[in-house]
């Protein structure tokens, strides 16, 4: 169900849980460049669904950094924190179809019984709570046990059958290719947590549909996650964008730049005297 509108729409969607670094700069510049190639529009989306880690000062910093790079976008900017009802509704639709179940397992329990790892290298959930009877589920929910809600991936795959999504190469205008999705390698992914109506996987497909996103540019480290997104799009009757996976910006040790490793931020570089042109040269634009 790929969209074919007259005007392509892309998006850059950072999470405001830290300062942007060169990897973010590359992704943003890549997205705006792709939009220009396609004769379309690039949107800014703020993925602030994690209220504990998202900070207003980081939102302000994201906007300041992108403006400093010379980028612009239509207003208003979509903030995920304002769309919790939409994510809850999508989760409820899956629950009503028997595809979402409560899981009470701790991280340590999952790690101890994991049957391998997922594409990100995390312990693969062994399905412990998938077969809990309804009475036991209700008992634990009413008791207030820590809970997360997982997609029954095997059952979902039975509903939809073979899945695919469309991919284009580095120029974005390249000839599209079909790639087959393999959601089963992720196991039963978490889609909701207690107090948080959506994980990244659920919120991103709901928002891409709501904003009529036609092309998604994302790093190669997110390529495997597209399996889950293709599955959710099919289950929820949402359109599937065209995908493009760009290279990653690495540090001197060959690791992807990351906020969690305190990779040097754009603000740090600006304080050292870097200009937007310096950033563009550093990332290859």
PDB file of C-alpha atoms in Angstrom:
ATOM      1  CA  UNK A   1       0.000   0.000   0.000  1.00  0.00           C
ATOM      2  CA  UNK A   2       2.649   2.532  -1.036  1.00  0.00           C
ATOM      3  CA  UNK A   3       1.477   6.103  -1.415  1.00  0.00           C
ATOM      4  CA  UNK A   4       1.994   7.943  -4.699  1.00  0.00           C
ATOM      5  CA  UNK A   5       1.022  11.563  -4.047  1.00  0.00           C
ATOM      6  CA  UNK A   6       2.028  14.458  -6.282  1.00  0.00           C
ATOM      7  CA  UNK A   7       4.237  15.981  -3.592  1.00  0.00           C
ATOM      8  CA  UNK A   8       6.567  13.678  -1.610  1.00  0.00           C
ATOM      9  CA  UNK A   9       6.782  14.222   2.143  1.00  0.00           C
ATOM     10  CA  UNK A  10       9.773  13.210   4.290  1.00  0.00           C
ATOM     11  CA  UNK A  11      10.545  13.733   7.972  1.00  0.00           C
ATOM     12  CA  UNK A  12      13.416  14.117  10.407  1.00  0.00           C
ATOM     13  CA  UNK A  13      12.304  12.886  13.830  1.00  0.00           C
ATOM     14  CA  UNK A  14      14.813  13.294  16.674  1.00  0.00           C
ATOM     15  CA  UNK A  15      14.140  12.412  20.306  1.00  0.00           C
ATOM     16  CA  UNK A  16      14.772  15.321  22.716  1.00  0.00           C
ATOM     17  CA  UNK A  17      16.765  13.321  25.261  1.00  0.00           C
ATOM     18  CA  UNK A  18      20.124  14.931  24.538  1.00  0.00           C
ATOM     19  CA  UNK A  19      21.978  17.243  22.170  1.00  0.00           C
ATOM     20  CA  UNK A  20      22.299  16.567  18.445  1.00  0.00           C
ATOM     21  CA  UNK A  21      25.693  15.359  17.174  1.00  0.00           C
ATOM     22  CA  UNK A  22      27.268  14.935  13.732  1.00  0.00           C
ATOM     23  CA  UNK A  23      25.265  11.766  13.101  1.00  0.00           C
ATOM     24  CA  UNK A  24      22.042  13.693  13.535  1.00  0.00           C
ATOM     25  CA  UNK A  25      23.379  16.498  11.350  1.00  0.00           C
ATOM     26  CA  UNK A  26      24.117  14.014   8.572  1.00  0.00           C
ATOM     27  CA  UNK A  27      20.670  12.429   8.850  1.00  0.00           C
ATOM     28  CA  UNK A  28      18.930  15.807   8.794  1.00  0.00           C
ATOM     29  CA  UNK A  29      20.959  17.102   5.849  1.00  0.00           C
ATOM     30  CA  UNK A  30      20.402  13.810   4.027  1.00  0.00           C
ATOM     31  CA  UNK A  31      16.645  14.081   4.535  1.00  0.00           C
ATOM     32  CA  UNK A  32      16.423  17.667   3.350  1.00  0.00           C
ATOM     33  CA  UNK A  33      18.639  16.830   0.365  1.00  0.00           C
ATOM     34  CA  UNK A  34      16.407  13.847  -0.482  1.00  0.00           C
ATOM     35  CA  UNK A  35      13.310  16.043  -0.268  1.00  0.00           C
ATOM     36  CA  UNK A  36      14.917  18.505  -2.688  1.00  0.00           C
ATOM     37  CA  UNK A  37      15.791  15.698  -5.134  1.00  0.00           C
ATOM     38  CA  UNK A  38      12.207  14.477  -5.046  1.00  0.00           C
ATOM     39  CA  UNK A  39      10.698  17.953  -5.288  1.00  0.00           C
ATOM     40  CA  UNK A  40       9.022  17.415  -1.940  1.00  0.00           C
ATOM     41  CA  UNK A  41       8.918  18.671   1.642  1.00  0.00           C
ATOM     42  CA  UNK A  42      10.889  17.744   4.760  1.00  0.00           C
ATOM     43  CA  UNK A  43       9.054  17.899   8.089  1.00  0.00           C
ATOM     44  CA  UNK A  44      10.443  18.123  11.607  1.00  0.00           C
ATOM     45  CA  UNK A  45       8.832  15.768  14.121  1.00  0.00           C
ATOM     46  CA  UNK A  46       9.699  15.746  17.838  1.00  0.00           C
ATOM     47  CA  UNK A  47       9.553  12.185  19.194  1.00  0.00           C
ATOM     48  CA  UNK A  48       9.081  13.071  22.857  1.00  0.00           C
ATOM     49  CA  UNK A  49       6.879  10.166  23.877  1.00  0.00           C
ATOM     50  CA  UNK A  50       9.344   9.251  26.661  1.00  0.00           C
ATOM     51  CA  UNK A  51       8.295  11.981  29.074  1.00  0.00           C
ATOM     52  CA  UNK A  52      10.936  11.074  31.659  1.00  0.00           C
ATOM     53  CA  UNK A  53      13.910  11.528  29.322  1.00  0.00           C
ATOM     54  CA  UNK A  54      12.539  14.221  27.006  1.00  0.00           C
ATOM     55  CA  UNK A  55      13.345  17.757  28.117  1.00  0.00           C
ATOM     56  CA  UNK A  56      12.052  21.136  26.850  1.00  0.00           C
ATOM     57  CA  UNK A  57      15.615  22.464  26.717  1.00  0.00           C
ATOM     58  CA  UNK A  58      16.584  19.669  24.331  1.00  0.00           C
ATOM     59  CA  UNK A  59      13.645  20.513  22.054  1.00  0.00           C
ATOM     60  CA  UNK A  60      14.794  24.134  21.958  1.00  0.00           C
ATOM     61  CA  UNK A  61      18.357  22.970  21.259  1.00  0.00           C
ATOM     62  CA  UNK A  62      17.248  20.715  18.383  1.00  0.00           C
ATOM     63  CA  UNK A  63      15.438  23.608  16.723  1.00  0.00           C
ATOM     64  CA  UNK A  64      18.398  25.933  17.273  1.00  0.00           C
ATOM     65  CA  UNK A  65      20.883  23.413  15.840  1.00  0.00           C
ATOM     66  CA  UNK A  66      18.785  22.731  12.744  1.00  0.00           C
ATOM     67  CA  UNK A  67      18.207  26.450  12.137  1.00  0.00           C
ATOM     68  CA  UNK A  68      21.971  26.976  12.503  1.00  0.00           C
ATOM     69  CA  UNK A  69      22.507  24.374   9.774  1.00  0.00           C
ATOM     70  CA  UNK A  70      20.223  26.412   7.532  1.00  0.00           C
ATOM     71  CA  UNK A  71      17.261  24.027   7.539  1.00  0.00           C
ATOM     72  CA  UNK A  72      13.608  25.033   7.575  1.00  0.00           C
ATOM     73  CA  UNK A  73      10.287  23.176   7.793  1.00  0.00           C
ATOM     74  CA  UNK A  74       6.530  23.781   7.801  1.00  0.00           C
ATOM     75  CA  UNK A  75       4.768  24.614  11.045  1.00  0.00           C
ATOM     76  CA  UNK A  76       3.296  23.386  13.276  1.00  0.00           C
ATOM     77  CA  UNK A  77       5.781  20.734  14.333  1.00  0.00           C
ATOM     78  CA  UNK A  78       4.230  17.452  15.433  1.00  0.00           C
ATOM     79  CA  UNK A  79       5.080  16.484  19.019  1.00  0.00           C
ATOM     80  CA  UNK A  80       4.390  12.879  19.953  1.00  0.00           C
ATOM     81  CA  UNK A  81       3.536  13.890  23.515  1.00  0.00           C
ATOM     82  CA  UNK A  82       0.380  15.510  22.107  1.00  0.00           C
ATOM     83  CA  UNK A  83      -0.740  12.325  20.337  1.00  0.00           C
ATOM     84  CA  UNK A  84      -0.964   9.760  23.116  1.00  0.00           C
ATOM     85  CA  UNK A  85      -4.653   9.108  22.428  1.00  0.00           C
ATOM     86  CA  UNK A  86      -3.884   8.152  18.814  1.00  0.00           C
ATOM     87  CA  UNK A  87      -1.288   5.592  19.940  1.00  0.00           C
ATOM     88  CA  UNK A  88      -3.598   4.204  22.602  1.00  0.00           C
ATOM     89  CA  UNK A  89      -6.339   3.764  20.010  1.00  0.00           C
ATOM     90  CA  UNK A  90      -3.976   1.853  17.702  1.00  0.00           C
ATOM     91  CA  UNK A  91      -2.895  -0.369  20.581  1.00  0.00           C
ATOM     92  CA  UNK A  92      -6.515  -1.027  21.513  1.00  0.00           C
ATOM     93  CA  UNK A  93      -7.271  -2.149  17.966  1.00  0.00           C
ATOM     94  CA  UNK A  94      -4.511  -4.736  18.191  1.00  0.00           C
ATOM     95  CA  UNK A  95      -5.674  -5.823  21.646  1.00  0.00           C
ATOM     96  CA  UNK A  96      -9.252  -6.284  20.440  1.00  0.00           C
ATOM     97  CA  UNK A  97      -7.935  -8.635  17.748  1.00  0.00           C
ATOM     98  CA  UNK A  98      -6.113 -10.706  20.353  1.00  0.00           C
ATOM     99  CA  UNK A  99      -2.667  -9.642  19.118  1.00  0.00           C
ATOM    100  CA  UNK A 100      -1.444  -7.804  22.210  1.00  0.00           C
ATOM    101  CA  UNK A 101      -0.824  -9.493  25.550  1.00  0.00           C
ATOM    102  CA  UNK A 102       0.519  -8.364  28.945  1.00  0.00           C
ATOM    103  CA  UNK A 103       4.035  -9.413  29.882  1.00  0.00           C
ATOM    104  CA  UNK A 104       5.263  -9.273  33.484  1.00  0.00           C
ATOM    105  CA  UNK A 105       8.814 -10.551  32.922  1.00  0.00           C
ATOM    106  CA  UNK A 106      11.783  -8.575  34.226  1.00  0.00           C
ATOM    107  CA  UNK A 107      14.802  -7.877  32.053  1.00  0.00           C
ATOM    108  CA  UNK A 108      16.885 -10.295  34.082  1.00  0.00           C
ATOM    109  CA  UNK A 109      14.295 -13.067  33.654  1.00  0.00           C
ATOM    110  CA  UNK A 110      14.181 -12.486  29.911  1.00  0.00           C
ATOM    111  CA  UNK A 111      17.975 -12.550  29.659  1.00  0.00           C
ATOM    112  CA  UNK A 112      18.125 -15.779  31.666  1.00  0.00           C
ATOM    113  CA  UNK A 113      15.685 -17.608  29.403  1.00  0.00           C
ATOM    114  CA  UNK A 114      16.248 -15.884  26.051  1.00  0.00           C
ATOM    115  CA  UNK A 115      16.341 -18.097  22.993  1.00  0.00           C
ATOM    116  CA  UNK A 116      18.986 -16.067  21.192  1.00  0.00           C
ATOM    117  CA  UNK A 117      19.184 -12.378  20.328  1.00  0.00           C
ATOM    118  CA  UNK A 118      17.189 -10.003  18.170  1.00  0.00           C
ATOM    119  CA  UNK A 119      18.731  -8.004  15.273  1.00  0.00           C
ATOM    120  CA  UNK A 120      19.853  -5.329  17.753  1.00  0.00           C
ATOM    121  CA  UNK A 121      21.677  -7.928  19.846  1.00  0.00           C
ATOM    122  CA  UNK A 122      19.228  -7.787  22.757  1.00  0.00           C
ATOM    123  CA  UNK A 123      17.973 -11.009  24.418  1.00  0.00           C
ATOM    124  CA  UNK A 124      15.129 -12.477  22.380  1.00  0.00           C
ATOM    125  CA  UNK A 125      11.959 -12.710  24.447  1.00  0.00           C
ATOM    126  CA  UNK A 126      11.110 -16.411  24.996  1.00  0.00           C
ATOM    127  CA  UNK A 127       7.326 -15.899  25.074  1.00  0.00           C
ATOM    128  CA  UNK A 128       6.933 -16.691  28.783  1.00  0.00           C
ATOM    129  CA  UNK A 129       3.743 -14.670  29.319  1.00  0.00           C
ATOM    130  CA  UNK A 130       2.155 -15.389  25.948  1.00  0.00           C
ATOM    131  CA  UNK A 131       0.225 -18.343  27.339  1.00  0.00           C
ATOM    132  CA  UNK A 132      -0.840 -16.903  30.705  1.00  0.00           C
ATOM    133  CA  UNK A 133      -4.538 -17.609  31.185  1.00  0.00           C
ATOM    134  CA  UNK A 134      -6.899 -14.657  31.309  1.00  0.00           C
ATOM    135  CA  UNK A 135      -7.639 -15.004  35.023  1.00  0.00           C
ATOM    136  CA  UNK A 136      -3.942 -14.844  35.876  1.00  0.00           C
ATOM    137  CA  UNK A 137      -3.468 -11.830  33.596  1.00  0.00           C
ATOM    138  CA  UNK A 138      -6.303  -9.968  35.303  1.00  0.00           C
ATOM    139  CA  UNK A 139      -5.014 -10.875  38.749  1.00  0.00           C
ATOM    140  CA  UNK A 140      -1.573  -9.491  38.032  1.00  0.00           C
ATOM    141  CA  UNK A 141      -2.901  -6.388  36.292  1.00  0.00           C
ATOM    142  CA  UNK A 142      -5.234  -5.596  39.196  1.00  0.00           C
ATOM    143  CA  UNK A 143      -2.364  -6.136  41.625  1.00  0.00           C
ATOM    144  CA  UNK A 144      -0.420  -3.462  39.793  1.00  0.00           C
ATOM    145  CA  UNK A 145       2.549  -5.606  38.790  1.00  0.00           C
ATOM    146  CA  UNK A 146       5.012  -3.917  36.399  1.00  0.00           C
ATOM    147  CA  UNK A 147       3.721  -4.699  32.926  1.00  0.00           C
ATOM    148  CA  UNK A 148       4.454  -4.189  29.270  1.00  0.00           C
ATOM    149  CA  UNK A 149       2.306  -5.226  26.321  1.00  0.00           C
ATOM    150  CA  UNK A 150       3.815  -7.343  23.562  1.00  0.00           C
ATOM    151  CA  UNK A 151       2.737  -8.118  20.036  1.00  0.00           C
ATOM    152  CA  UNK A 152       2.048 -11.800  19.415  1.00  0.00           C
ATOM    153  CA  UNK A 153       4.205 -11.764  16.310  1.00  0.00           C
ATOM    154  CA  UNK A 154       3.512 -15.332  15.210  1.00  0.00           C
ATOM    155  CA  UNK A 155      -0.252 -14.786  15.411  1.00  0.00           C
ATOM    156  CA  UNK A 156       0.093 -11.467  13.599  1.00  0.00           C
ATOM    157  CA  UNK A 157       2.102 -13.087  10.804  1.00  0.00           C
ATOM    158  CA  UNK A 158      -0.610 -15.680  10.362  1.00  0.00           C
ATOM    159  CA  UNK A 159      -3.071 -12.845   9.778  1.00  0.00           C
ATOM    160  CA  UNK A 160      -1.031 -11.047   7.122  1.00  0.00           C
ATOM    161  CA  UNK A 161       1.127 -13.685   5.433  1.00  0.00           C
ATOM    162  CA  UNK A 162       4.226 -12.664   3.458  1.00  0.00           C
ATOM    163  CA  UNK A 163       5.270  -9.035   3.959  1.00  0.00           C
ATOM    164  CA  UNK A 164       7.380  -6.684   1.885  1.00  0.00           C
ATOM    165  CA  UNK A 165       8.368  -3.035   1.731  1.00  0.00           C
ATOM    166  CA  UNK A 166       9.833  -0.795  -0.959  1.00  0.00           C
ATOM    167  CA  UNK A 167      13.433   0.438  -0.826  1.00  0.00           C
ATOM    168  CA  UNK A 168      15.322   2.966  -2.955  1.00  0.00           C
ATOM    169  CA  UNK A 169      19.056   3.562  -3.160  1.00  0.00           C
ATOM    170  CA  UNK A 170      21.267   6.495  -2.107  1.00  0.00           C
ATOM    171  CA  UNK A 171      19.947   8.920  -4.723  1.00  0.00           C
ATOM    172  CA  UNK A 172      16.363   8.326  -3.457  1.00  0.00           C
ATOM    173  CA  UNK A 173      15.171   8.739  -7.032  1.00  0.00           C
ATOM    174  CA  UNK A 174      16.718   5.349  -7.891  1.00  0.00           C
ATOM    175  CA  UNK A 175      14.560   2.531  -9.202  1.00  0.00           C
ATOM    176  CA  UNK A 176      12.552   1.047  -6.284  1.00  0.00           C
ATOM    177  CA  UNK A 177      13.220  -2.507  -5.148  1.00  0.00           C
ATOM    178  CA  UNK A 178      11.056  -4.851  -3.116  1.00  0.00           C
ATOM    179  CA  UNK A 179      12.463  -6.254   0.117  1.00  0.00           C
ATOM    180  CA  UNK A 180      10.756  -8.991   2.105  1.00  0.00           C
ATOM    181  CA  UNK A 181      10.206  -8.397   5.816  1.00  0.00           C
ATOM    182  CA  UNK A 182      11.058 -10.928   8.531  1.00  0.00           C
ATOM    183  CA  UNK A 183       9.314  -9.716  11.719  1.00  0.00           C
ATOM    184  CA  UNK A 184       9.693 -13.134  13.335  1.00  0.00           C
ATOM    185  CA  UNK A 185      13.384 -12.464  14.010  1.00  0.00           C
ATOM    186  CA  UNK A 186      12.322  -9.816  16.523  1.00  0.00           C
ATOM    187  CA  UNK A 187      10.084 -12.128  18.518  1.00  0.00           C
ATOM    188  CA  UNK A 188       7.218 -10.552  20.464  1.00  0.00           C
ATOM    189  CA  UNK A 189       8.197  -6.888  20.560  1.00  0.00           C
ATOM    190  CA  UNK A 190       6.963  -4.464  23.213  1.00  0.00           C
ATOM    191  CA  UNK A 191       4.398  -2.007  21.830  1.00  0.00           C
ATOM    192  CA  UNK A 192       3.092  -0.455  25.054  1.00  0.00           C
ATOM    193  CA  UNK A 193       4.280  -0.042  28.617  1.00  0.00           C
ATOM    194  CA  UNK A 194       2.394   0.804  31.763  1.00  0.00           C
ATOM    195  CA  UNK A 195       1.799   4.537  31.602  1.00  0.00           C
ATOM    196  CA  UNK A 196       3.240   4.852  28.064  1.00  0.00           C
ATOM    197  CA  UNK A 197       0.704   4.108  25.291  1.00  0.00           C
ATOM    198  CA  UNK A 198       3.249   3.324  22.580  1.00  0.00           C
ATOM    199  CA  UNK A 199       6.766   2.160  21.916  1.00  0.00           C
ATOM    200  CA  UNK A 200       8.815   3.675  19.114  1.00  0.00           C
ATOM    201  CA  UNK A 201       7.585   0.987  16.701  1.00  0.00           C
ATOM    202  CA  UNK A 202       3.907   1.752  17.211  1.00  0.00           C
ATOM    203  CA  UNK A 203       4.141   5.535  17.419  1.00  0.00           C
ATOM    204  CA  UNK A 204       6.297   5.906  14.317  1.00  0.00           C
ATOM    205  CA  UNK A 205       3.948   4.010  12.008  1.00  0.00           C
ATOM    206  CA  UNK A 206       0.912   5.865  13.372  1.00  0.00           C
ATOM    207  CA  UNK A 207       2.627   9.236  12.891  1.00  0.00           C
ATOM    208  CA  UNK A 208       4.007   8.441   9.444  1.00  0.00           C
ATOM    209  CA  UNK A 209       0.465   7.668   8.318  1.00  0.00           C
ATOM    210  CA  UNK A 210      -1.014  10.743  10.015  1.00  0.00           C
ATOM    211  CA  UNK A 211       1.541  13.002   8.315  1.00  0.00           C
ATOM    212  CA  UNK A 212       1.209  11.259   4.922  1.00  0.00           C
ATOM    213  CA  UNK A 213       4.937  10.484   4.883  1.00  0.00           C
ATOM    214  CA  UNK A 214       5.864   9.047   1.482  1.00  0.00           C
ATOM    215  CA  UNK A 215       9.610   8.440   1.969  1.00  0.00           C
ATOM    216  CA  UNK A 216      11.443   7.488   5.152  1.00  0.00           C
ATOM    217  CA  UNK A 217      15.187   8.122   5.239  1.00  0.00           C
ATOM    218  CA  UNK A 218      16.866   6.387   8.163  1.00  0.00           C
ATOM    219  CA  UNK A 219      20.246   4.993   9.175  1.00  0.00           C
ATOM    220  CA  UNK A 220      21.255   1.484   8.231  1.00  0.00           C
ATOM    221  CA  UNK A 221      21.050   0.528  11.902  1.00  0.00           C
ATOM    222  CA  UNK A 222      17.260   0.928  11.602  1.00  0.00           C
ATOM    223  CA  UNK A 223      16.892  -1.276   8.539  1.00  0.00           C
ATOM    224  CA  UNK A 224      15.899  -4.409  10.464  1.00  0.00           C
ATOM    225  CA  UNK A 225      13.285  -2.500  12.502  1.00  0.00           C
ATOM    226  CA  UNK A 226      11.418  -1.846   9.272  1.00  0.00           C
ATOM    227  CA  UNK A 227      10.295  -5.507   9.459  1.00  0.00           C
ATOM    228  CA  UNK A 228       8.151  -4.644  12.471  1.00  0.00           C
ATOM    229  CA  UNK A 229       6.908  -1.408  10.927  1.00  0.00           C
ATOM    230  CA  UNK A 230       5.772  -3.212   7.774  1.00  0.00           C
ATOM    231  CA  UNK A 231       3.872  -5.697   9.941  1.00  0.00           C
ATOM    232  CA  UNK A 232       2.159  -2.998  12.009  1.00  0.00           C
ATOM    233  CA  UNK A 233       1.233  -1.022   8.891  1.00  0.00           C
ATOM    234  CA  UNK A 234      -0.474  -4.081   7.460  1.00  0.00           C
ATOM    235  CA  UNK A 235      -2.259  -4.946  10.711  1.00  0.00           C
ATOM    236  CA  UNK A 236      -3.527  -1.397  11.205  1.00  0.00           C
ATOM    237  CA  UNK A 237      -4.384  -0.758   7.553  1.00  0.00           C
ATOM    238  CA  UNK A 238      -1.829   2.035   7.241  1.00  0.00           C
ATOM    239  CA  UNK A 239       0.077   3.009   4.081  1.00  0.00           C
ATOM    240  CA  UNK A 240       3.710   1.939   3.751  1.00  0.00           C
ATOM    241  CA  UNK A 241       6.236   4.634   2.792  1.00  0.00           C
ATOM    242  CA  UNK A 242       9.213   4.055   0.516  1.00  0.00           C
ATOM    243  CA  UNK A 243      12.361   3.464   2.599  1.00  0.00           C
ATOM    244  CA  UNK A 244      15.953   4.552   2.153  1.00  0.00           C
ATOM    245  CA  UNK A 245      18.778   3.511   4.477  1.00  0.00           C
ATOM    246  CA  UNK A 246      21.761   5.830   4.679  1.00  0.00           C
ATOM    247  CA  UNK A 247      25.258   5.324   6.041  1.00  0.00           C
ATOM    248  CA  UNK A 248      26.167   6.056   9.645  1.00  0.00           C
ATOM    249  CA  UNK A 249      28.675   8.569  10.968  1.00  0.00           C
ATOM    250  CA  UNK A 250      31.264   6.728  13.054  1.00  0.00           C
ATOM    251  CA  UNK A 251      33.739   7.820  15.717  1.00  0.00           C
ATOM    252  CA  UNK A 252      37.489   7.129  15.661  1.00  0.00           C
ATOM    253  CA  UNK A 253      36.855   3.675  17.139  1.00  0.00           C
ATOM    254  CA  UNK A 254      34.440   2.791  14.341  1.00  0.00           C
ATOM    255  CA  UNK A 255      31.348   3.070  16.540  1.00  0.00           C
ATOM    256  CA  UNK A 256      28.140   4.867  15.638  1.00  0.00           C
ATOM    257  CA  UNK A 257      27.918   8.294  17.261  1.00  0.00           C
ATOM    258  CA  UNK A 258      25.476   8.183  20.163  1.00  0.00           C
ATOM    259  CA  UNK A 259      24.102  10.417  22.894  1.00  0.00           C
ATOM    260  CA  UNK A 260      24.582   7.556  25.357  1.00  0.00           C
ATOM    261  CA  UNK A 261      28.346   7.708  24.754  1.00  0.00           C
ATOM    262  CA  UNK A 262      28.402  11.503  25.030  1.00  0.00           C
ATOM    263  CA  UNK A 263      29.464  11.928  21.418  1.00  0.00           C
ATOM    264  CA  UNK A 264      30.554  15.504  20.790  1.00  0.00           C
ATOM    265  CA  UNK A 265      27.477  17.619  20.165  1.00  0.00           C
ATOM    266  CA  UNK A 266      26.880  20.249  17.512  1.00  0.00           C
ATOM    267  CA  UNK A 267      26.803  22.792  20.328  1.00  0.00           C
ATOM    268  CA  UNK A 268      30.281  21.635  21.395  1.00  0.00           C
ATOM    269  CA  UNK A 269      31.564  22.009  17.852  1.00  0.00           C
ATOM    270  CA  UNK A 270      29.953  25.429  17.519  1.00  0.00           C
ATOM    271  CA  UNK A 271      31.691  26.503  20.734  1.00  0.00           C
ATOM    272  CA  UNK A 272      34.991  25.430  19.152  1.00  0.00           C
ATOM    273  CA  UNK A 273      34.351  27.745  16.234  1.00  0.00           C
ATOM    274  CA  UNK A 274      32.855  25.323  13.732  1.00  0.00           C
ATOM    275  CA  UNK A 275      30.568  26.790  11.076  1.00  0.00           C
ATOM    276  CA  UNK A 276      27.648  25.082   9.323  1.00  0.00           C
ATOM    277  CA  UNK A 277      29.925  24.635   6.306  1.00  0.00           C
ATOM    278  CA  UNK A 278      32.450  22.852   8.527  1.00  0.00           C
ATOM    279  CA  UNK A 279      29.715  20.440   9.616  1.00  0.00           C
ATOM    280  CA  UNK A 280      28.628  19.835   6.043  1.00  0.00           C
ATOM    281  CA  UNK A 281      32.184  19.095   4.963  1.00  0.00           C
ATOM    282  CA  UNK A 282      32.752  16.795   7.948  1.00  0.00           C
ATOM    283  CA  UNK A 283      29.754  14.609   7.039  1.00  0.00           C
ATOM    284  CA  UNK A 284      30.162  14.794   3.271  1.00  0.00           C
ATOM    285  CA  UNK A 285      27.625  17.399   2.178  1.00  0.00           C
TER     286      UNK A 285
END
